mmCIF file of C-alpha atoms in Angstrom:
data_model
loop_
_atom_site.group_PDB
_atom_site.id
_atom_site.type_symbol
_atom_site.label_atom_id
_atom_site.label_comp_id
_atom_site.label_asym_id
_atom_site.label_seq_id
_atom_site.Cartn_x
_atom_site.Cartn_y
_atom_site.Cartn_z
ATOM 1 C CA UNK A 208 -22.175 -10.709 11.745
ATOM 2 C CA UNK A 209 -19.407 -9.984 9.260
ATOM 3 C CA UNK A 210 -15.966 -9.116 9.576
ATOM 4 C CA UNK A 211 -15.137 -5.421 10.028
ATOM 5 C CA UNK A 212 -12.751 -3.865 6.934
ATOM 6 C CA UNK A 213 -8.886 -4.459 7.959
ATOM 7 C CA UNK A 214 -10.023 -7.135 11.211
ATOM 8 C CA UNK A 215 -8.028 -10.078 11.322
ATOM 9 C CA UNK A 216 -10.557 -12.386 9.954
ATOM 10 C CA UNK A 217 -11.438 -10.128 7.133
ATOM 11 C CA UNK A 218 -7.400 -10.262 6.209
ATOM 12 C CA UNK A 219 -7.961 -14.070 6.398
ATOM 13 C CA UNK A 220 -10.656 -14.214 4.200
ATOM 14 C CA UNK A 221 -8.657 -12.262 1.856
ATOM 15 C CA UNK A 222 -5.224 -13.928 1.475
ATOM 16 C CA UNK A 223 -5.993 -16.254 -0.480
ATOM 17 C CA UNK A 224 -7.416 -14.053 -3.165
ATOM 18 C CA UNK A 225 -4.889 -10.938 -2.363
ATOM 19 C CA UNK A 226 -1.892 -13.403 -1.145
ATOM 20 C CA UNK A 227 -0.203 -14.260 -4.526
ATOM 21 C CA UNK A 228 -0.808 -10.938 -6.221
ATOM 22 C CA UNK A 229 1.094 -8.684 -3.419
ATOM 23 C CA UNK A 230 4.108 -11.120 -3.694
ATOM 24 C CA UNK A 231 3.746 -11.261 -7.830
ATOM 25 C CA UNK A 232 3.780 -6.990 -7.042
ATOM 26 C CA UNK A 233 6.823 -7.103 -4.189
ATOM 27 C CA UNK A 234 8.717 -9.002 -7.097
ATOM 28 C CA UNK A 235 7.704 -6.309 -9.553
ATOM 29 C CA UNK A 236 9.166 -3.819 -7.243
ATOM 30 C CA UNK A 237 12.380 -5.601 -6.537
ATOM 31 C CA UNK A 238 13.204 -6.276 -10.419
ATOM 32 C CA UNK A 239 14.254 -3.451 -11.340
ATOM 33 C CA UNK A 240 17.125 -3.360 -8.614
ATOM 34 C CA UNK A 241 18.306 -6.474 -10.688
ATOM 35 C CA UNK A 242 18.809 -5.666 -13.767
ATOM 36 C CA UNK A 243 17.593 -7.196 -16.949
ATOM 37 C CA UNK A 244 15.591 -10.654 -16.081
ATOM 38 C CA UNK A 245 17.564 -13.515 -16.815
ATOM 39 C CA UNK A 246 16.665 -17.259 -16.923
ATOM 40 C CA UNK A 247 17.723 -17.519 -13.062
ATOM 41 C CA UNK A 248 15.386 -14.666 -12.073
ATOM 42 C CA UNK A 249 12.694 -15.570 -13.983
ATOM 43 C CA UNK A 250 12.664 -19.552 -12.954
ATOM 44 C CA UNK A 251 12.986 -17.371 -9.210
ATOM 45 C CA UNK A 252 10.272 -15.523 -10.462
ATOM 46 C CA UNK A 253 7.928 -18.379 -11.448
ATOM 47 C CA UNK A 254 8.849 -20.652 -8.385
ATOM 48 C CA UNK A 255 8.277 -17.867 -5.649
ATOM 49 C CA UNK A 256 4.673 -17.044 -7.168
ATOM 50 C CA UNK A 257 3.661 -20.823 -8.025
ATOM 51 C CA UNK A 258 4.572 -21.493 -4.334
ATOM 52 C CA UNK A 259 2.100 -18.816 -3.363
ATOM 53 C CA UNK A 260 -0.656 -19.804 -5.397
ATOM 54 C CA UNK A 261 -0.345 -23.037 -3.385
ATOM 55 C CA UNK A 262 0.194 -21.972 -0.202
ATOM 56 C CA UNK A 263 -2.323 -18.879 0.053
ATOM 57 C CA UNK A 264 -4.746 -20.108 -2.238
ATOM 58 C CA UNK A 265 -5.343 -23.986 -3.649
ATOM 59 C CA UNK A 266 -8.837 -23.946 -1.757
ATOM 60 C CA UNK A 267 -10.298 -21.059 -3.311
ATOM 61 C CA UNK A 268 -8.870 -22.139 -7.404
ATOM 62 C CA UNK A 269 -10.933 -24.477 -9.109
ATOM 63 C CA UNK A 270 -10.262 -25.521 -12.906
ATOM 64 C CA UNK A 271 -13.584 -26.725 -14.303
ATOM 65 C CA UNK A 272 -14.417 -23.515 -16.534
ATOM 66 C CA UNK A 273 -18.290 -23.603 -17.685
ATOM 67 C CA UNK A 274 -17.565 -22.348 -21.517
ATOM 68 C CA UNK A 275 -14.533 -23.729 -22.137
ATOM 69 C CA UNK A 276 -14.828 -22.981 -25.699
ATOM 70 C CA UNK A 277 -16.135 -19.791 -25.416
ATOM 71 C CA UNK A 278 -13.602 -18.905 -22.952
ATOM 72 C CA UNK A 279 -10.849 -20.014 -25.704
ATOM 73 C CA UNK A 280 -12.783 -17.494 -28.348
ATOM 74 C CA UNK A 281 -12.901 -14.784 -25.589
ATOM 75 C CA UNK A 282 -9.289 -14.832 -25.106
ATOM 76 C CA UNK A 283 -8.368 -14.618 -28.684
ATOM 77 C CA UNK A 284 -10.392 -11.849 -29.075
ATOM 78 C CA UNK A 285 -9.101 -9.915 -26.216
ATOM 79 C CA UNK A 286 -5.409 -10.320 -27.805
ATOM 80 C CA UNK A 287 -6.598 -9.232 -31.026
ATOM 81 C CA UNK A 288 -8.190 -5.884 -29.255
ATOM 82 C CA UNK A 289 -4.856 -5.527 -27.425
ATOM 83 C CA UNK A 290 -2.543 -5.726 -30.875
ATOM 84 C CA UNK A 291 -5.136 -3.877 -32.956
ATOM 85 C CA UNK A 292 -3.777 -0.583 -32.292
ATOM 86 C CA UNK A 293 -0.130 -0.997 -32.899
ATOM 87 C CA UNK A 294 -0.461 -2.916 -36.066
ATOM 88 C CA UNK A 295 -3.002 -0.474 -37.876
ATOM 89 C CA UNK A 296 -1.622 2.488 -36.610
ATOM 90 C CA UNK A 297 2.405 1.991 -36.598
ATOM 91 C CA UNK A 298 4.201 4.628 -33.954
ATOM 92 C CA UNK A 299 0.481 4.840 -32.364
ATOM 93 C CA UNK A 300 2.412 4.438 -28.650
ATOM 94 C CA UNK A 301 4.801 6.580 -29.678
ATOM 95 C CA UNK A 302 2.606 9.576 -28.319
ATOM 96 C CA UNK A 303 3.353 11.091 -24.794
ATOM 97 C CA UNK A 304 -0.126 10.001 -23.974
ATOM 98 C CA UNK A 305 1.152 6.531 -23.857
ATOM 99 C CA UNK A 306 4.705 6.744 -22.861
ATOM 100 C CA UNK A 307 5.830 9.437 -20.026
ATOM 101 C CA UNK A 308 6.552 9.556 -16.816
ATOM 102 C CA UNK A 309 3.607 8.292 -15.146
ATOM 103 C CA UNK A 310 3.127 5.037 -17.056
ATOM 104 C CA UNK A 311 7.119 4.247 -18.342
ATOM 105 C CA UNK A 312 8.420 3.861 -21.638
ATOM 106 C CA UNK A 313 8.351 0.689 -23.817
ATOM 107 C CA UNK A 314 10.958 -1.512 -23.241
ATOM 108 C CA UNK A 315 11.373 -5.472 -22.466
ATOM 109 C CA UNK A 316 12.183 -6.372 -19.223
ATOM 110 C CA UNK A 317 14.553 -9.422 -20.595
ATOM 111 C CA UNK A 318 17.930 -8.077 -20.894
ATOM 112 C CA UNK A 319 19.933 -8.645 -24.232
ATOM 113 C CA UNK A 320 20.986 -12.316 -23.331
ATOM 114 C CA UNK A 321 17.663 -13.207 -22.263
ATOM 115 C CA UNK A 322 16.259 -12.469 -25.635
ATOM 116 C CA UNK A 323 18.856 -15.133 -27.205
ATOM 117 C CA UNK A 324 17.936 -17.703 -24.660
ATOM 118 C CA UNK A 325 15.417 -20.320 -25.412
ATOM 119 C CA UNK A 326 15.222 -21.033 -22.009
ATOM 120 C CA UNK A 327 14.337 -17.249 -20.548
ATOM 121 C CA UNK A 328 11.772 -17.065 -23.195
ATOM 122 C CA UNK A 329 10.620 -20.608 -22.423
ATOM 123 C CA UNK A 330 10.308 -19.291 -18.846
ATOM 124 C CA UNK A 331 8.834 -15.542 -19.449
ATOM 125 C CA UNK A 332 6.557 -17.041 -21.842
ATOM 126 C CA UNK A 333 5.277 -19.928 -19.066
ATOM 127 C CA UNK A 334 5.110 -16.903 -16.492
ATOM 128 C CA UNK A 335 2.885 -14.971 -18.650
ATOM 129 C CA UNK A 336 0.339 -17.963 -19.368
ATOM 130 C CA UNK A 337 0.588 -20.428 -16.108
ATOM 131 C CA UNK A 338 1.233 -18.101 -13.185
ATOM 132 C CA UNK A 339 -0.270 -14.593 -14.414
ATOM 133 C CA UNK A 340 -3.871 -15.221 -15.231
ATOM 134 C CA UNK A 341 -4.079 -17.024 -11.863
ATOM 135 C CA UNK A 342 -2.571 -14.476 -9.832
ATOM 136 C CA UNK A 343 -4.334 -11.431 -11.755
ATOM 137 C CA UNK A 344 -7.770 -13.168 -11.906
ATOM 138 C CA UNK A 345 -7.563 -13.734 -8.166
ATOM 139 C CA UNK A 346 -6.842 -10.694 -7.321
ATOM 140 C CA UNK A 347 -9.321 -8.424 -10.248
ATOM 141 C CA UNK A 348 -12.190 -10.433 -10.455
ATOM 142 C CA UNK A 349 -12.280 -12.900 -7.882
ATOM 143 C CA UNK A 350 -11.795 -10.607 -4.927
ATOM 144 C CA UNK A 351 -11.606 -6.813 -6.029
ATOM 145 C CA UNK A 352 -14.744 -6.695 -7.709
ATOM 146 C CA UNK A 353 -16.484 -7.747 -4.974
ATOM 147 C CA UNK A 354 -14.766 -5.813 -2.366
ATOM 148 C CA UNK A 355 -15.488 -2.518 -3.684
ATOM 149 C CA UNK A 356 -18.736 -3.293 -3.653
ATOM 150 C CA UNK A 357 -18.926 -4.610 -0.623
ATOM 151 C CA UNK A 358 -16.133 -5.364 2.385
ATOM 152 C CA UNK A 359 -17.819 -8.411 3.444
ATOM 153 C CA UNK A 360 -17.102 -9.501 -0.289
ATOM 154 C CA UNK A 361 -17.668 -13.177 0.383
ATOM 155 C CA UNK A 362 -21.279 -12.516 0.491
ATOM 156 C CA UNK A 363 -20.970 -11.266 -3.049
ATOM 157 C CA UNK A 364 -21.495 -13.860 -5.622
ATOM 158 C CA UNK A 365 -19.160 -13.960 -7.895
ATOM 159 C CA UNK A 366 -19.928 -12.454 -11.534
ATOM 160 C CA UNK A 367 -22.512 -9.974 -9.487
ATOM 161 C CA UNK A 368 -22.948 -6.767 -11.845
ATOM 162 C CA UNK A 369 -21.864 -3.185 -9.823
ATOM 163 C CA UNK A 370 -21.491 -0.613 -11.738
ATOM 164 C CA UNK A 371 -18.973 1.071 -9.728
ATOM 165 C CA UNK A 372 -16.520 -1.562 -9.037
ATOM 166 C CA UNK A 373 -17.033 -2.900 -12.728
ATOM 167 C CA UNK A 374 -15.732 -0.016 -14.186
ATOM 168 C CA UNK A 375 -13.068 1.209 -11.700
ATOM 169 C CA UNK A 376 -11.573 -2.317 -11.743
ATOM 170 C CA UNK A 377 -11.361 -1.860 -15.509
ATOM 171 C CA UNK A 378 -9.690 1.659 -14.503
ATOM 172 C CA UNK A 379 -7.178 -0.018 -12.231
ATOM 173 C CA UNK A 380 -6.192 -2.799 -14.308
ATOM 174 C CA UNK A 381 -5.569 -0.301 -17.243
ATOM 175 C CA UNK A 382 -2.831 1.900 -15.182
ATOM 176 C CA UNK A 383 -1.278 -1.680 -14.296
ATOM 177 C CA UNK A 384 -0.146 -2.078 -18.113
ATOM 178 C CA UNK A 385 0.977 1.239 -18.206
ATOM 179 C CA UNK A 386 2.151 2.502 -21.810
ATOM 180 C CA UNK A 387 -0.720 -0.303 -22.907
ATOM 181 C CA UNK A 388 -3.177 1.198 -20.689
ATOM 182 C CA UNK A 389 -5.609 1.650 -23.782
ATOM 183 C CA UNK A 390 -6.262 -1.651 -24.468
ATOM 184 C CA UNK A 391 -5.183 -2.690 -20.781
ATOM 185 C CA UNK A 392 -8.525 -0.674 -20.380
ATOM 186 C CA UNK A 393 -10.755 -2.205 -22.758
ATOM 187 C CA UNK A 394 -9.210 -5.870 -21.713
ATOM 188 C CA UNK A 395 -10.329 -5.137 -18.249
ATOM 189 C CA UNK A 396 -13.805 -4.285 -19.338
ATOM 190 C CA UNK A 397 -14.104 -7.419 -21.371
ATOM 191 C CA UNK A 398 -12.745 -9.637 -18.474
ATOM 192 C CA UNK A 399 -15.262 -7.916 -15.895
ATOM 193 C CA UNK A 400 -18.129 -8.685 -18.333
ATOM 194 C CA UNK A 401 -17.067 -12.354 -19.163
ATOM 195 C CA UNK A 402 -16.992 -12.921 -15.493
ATOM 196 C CA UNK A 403 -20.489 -11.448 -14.721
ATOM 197 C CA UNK A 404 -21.352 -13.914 -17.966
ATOM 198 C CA UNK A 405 -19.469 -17.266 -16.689
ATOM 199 C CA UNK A 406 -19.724 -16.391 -12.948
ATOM 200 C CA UNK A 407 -16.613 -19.106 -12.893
ATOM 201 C CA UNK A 408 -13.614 -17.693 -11.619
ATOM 202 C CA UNK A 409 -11.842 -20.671 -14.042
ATOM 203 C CA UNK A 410 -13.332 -19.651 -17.130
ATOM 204 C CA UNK A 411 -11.820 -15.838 -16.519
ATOM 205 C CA UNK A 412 -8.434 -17.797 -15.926
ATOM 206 C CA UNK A 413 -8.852 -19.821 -19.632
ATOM 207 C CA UNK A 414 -9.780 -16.697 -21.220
ATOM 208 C CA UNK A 415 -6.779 -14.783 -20.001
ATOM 209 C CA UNK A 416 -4.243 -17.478 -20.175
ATOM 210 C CA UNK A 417 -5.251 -17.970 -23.989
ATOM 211 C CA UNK A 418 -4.899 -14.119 -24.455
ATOM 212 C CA UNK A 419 -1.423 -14.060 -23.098
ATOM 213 C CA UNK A 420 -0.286 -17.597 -24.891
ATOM 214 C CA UNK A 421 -1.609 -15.367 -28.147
ATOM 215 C CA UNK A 422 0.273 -12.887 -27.451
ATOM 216 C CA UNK A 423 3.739 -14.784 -26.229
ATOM 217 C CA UNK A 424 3.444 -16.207 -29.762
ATOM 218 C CA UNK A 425 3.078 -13.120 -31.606
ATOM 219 C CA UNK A 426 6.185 -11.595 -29.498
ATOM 220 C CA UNK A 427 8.367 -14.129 -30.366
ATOM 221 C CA UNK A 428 7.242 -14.970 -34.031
ATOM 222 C CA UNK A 429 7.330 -10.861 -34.769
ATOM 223 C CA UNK A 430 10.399 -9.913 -32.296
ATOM 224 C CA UNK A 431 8.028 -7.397 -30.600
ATOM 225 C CA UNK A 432 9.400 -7.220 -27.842
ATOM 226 C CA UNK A 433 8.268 -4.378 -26.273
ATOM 227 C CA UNK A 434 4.727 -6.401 -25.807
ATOM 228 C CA UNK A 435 6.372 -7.809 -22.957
ATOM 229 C CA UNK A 436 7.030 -5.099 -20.398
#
């Protein structure tokens, strides 16, 4: 019989999928409260989150992606989609339909200092590919796509098509990249569909990790740093 919603063993099932996002979220939360990110709250940053990926969630990660290359093409793509915008249509997030109160105002989280620092940008840069498309895949395509669908989501395969929870995961990762929530938007889309294509939850990691290494690179060749929120 499975689990009933919010039971103890349906909270088990689901830490290891849920686990490292809510503390990659808490962390989110508390930033602000410290200021700028530095190199010491970032290495804090990627330590605390790599430690829960291991402790919540090493049995449920596997790294053998089924289109690697494909998943390497896929993830260029999506960063092209996500700069497209803002390089063919300068001042296009300048609207209030991007920036307001709801989904902030562009600005880098790395204070002044930071931005000078090889190290902080070694470290925001190896947040953004190493740590994020683990946590974020874990938590949008490994576990919430199959939850809204169903509660008992470990008898949904992974990569199984519902319409519903494909596109109000899309929804929901779009207001997480708030003045980007455009192309956060059409990202998510792309990333539910690649997963119901793979049905590997380590190609959707590949794919993602190449779209942020794309786009660390373009922030720090162009100095655009209001890519990185």
């Amino acid at each position: 019989m499975a689990a009933a919603p919010g039971s103890p063993s349906s909270l088990k099932a689901s830490l290891p999928w849920v686990g490292p996002f809510a503390v990659f979220v808490a962390l989110l939360a508390v930033a602000p409260m410290l200021g700028p990110a530095s190199r010491m709250t970032l290495a804090a940053w990627v330590l605390i989150v790599a430690a829960a990926i291991f402790l919540f969630s090493r049995n449920v990660l596997e790294f053998r992606p089924s289109r690697p290359l494909a998943s390497i093409g896929f993830g260029i793509a999506v960063f092209a989609v996500w700069v497209a915008p803002d390089l063919l249509f300068p001042g296009w997030r300048s609207s209030v339909l991007f920036q307001n109160s709801l989904t902030g105002k562009l600005a880098s989280s790395l204070g002044t200092d930071a931005l000078a620092d090889p190290l902080a940008l070694a470290l925001r840069s190896l947040r953004a590919i190493l740590i994020v498309p683990i946590v974020e895949e874990l938590f949008w395509r490994g576990w919430l796509l199959r939850w809204i669908e169903r509660p008992d989501f470990e008898s949904v395969p992974l990569g199984n098509y519902h319409r519903n929870s494909f596109w109000l995961v899309a929804l929901l990762f779009a207001m997480e990249h708030g003045p980007y929530w455009d192309v956060g938007f059409l990202a998510g889309a792309g990333y539910n569909w690649w997963m119901i294509r793979t049905r590997r939850l380590s190609d959707l990691i590949l794919a993602h990790a190449v779209t942020n290494a794309c786009l660390c690179a373009f922030v720090l060749v162009t100095g655009r740093w209001e890519f990185w929120l």
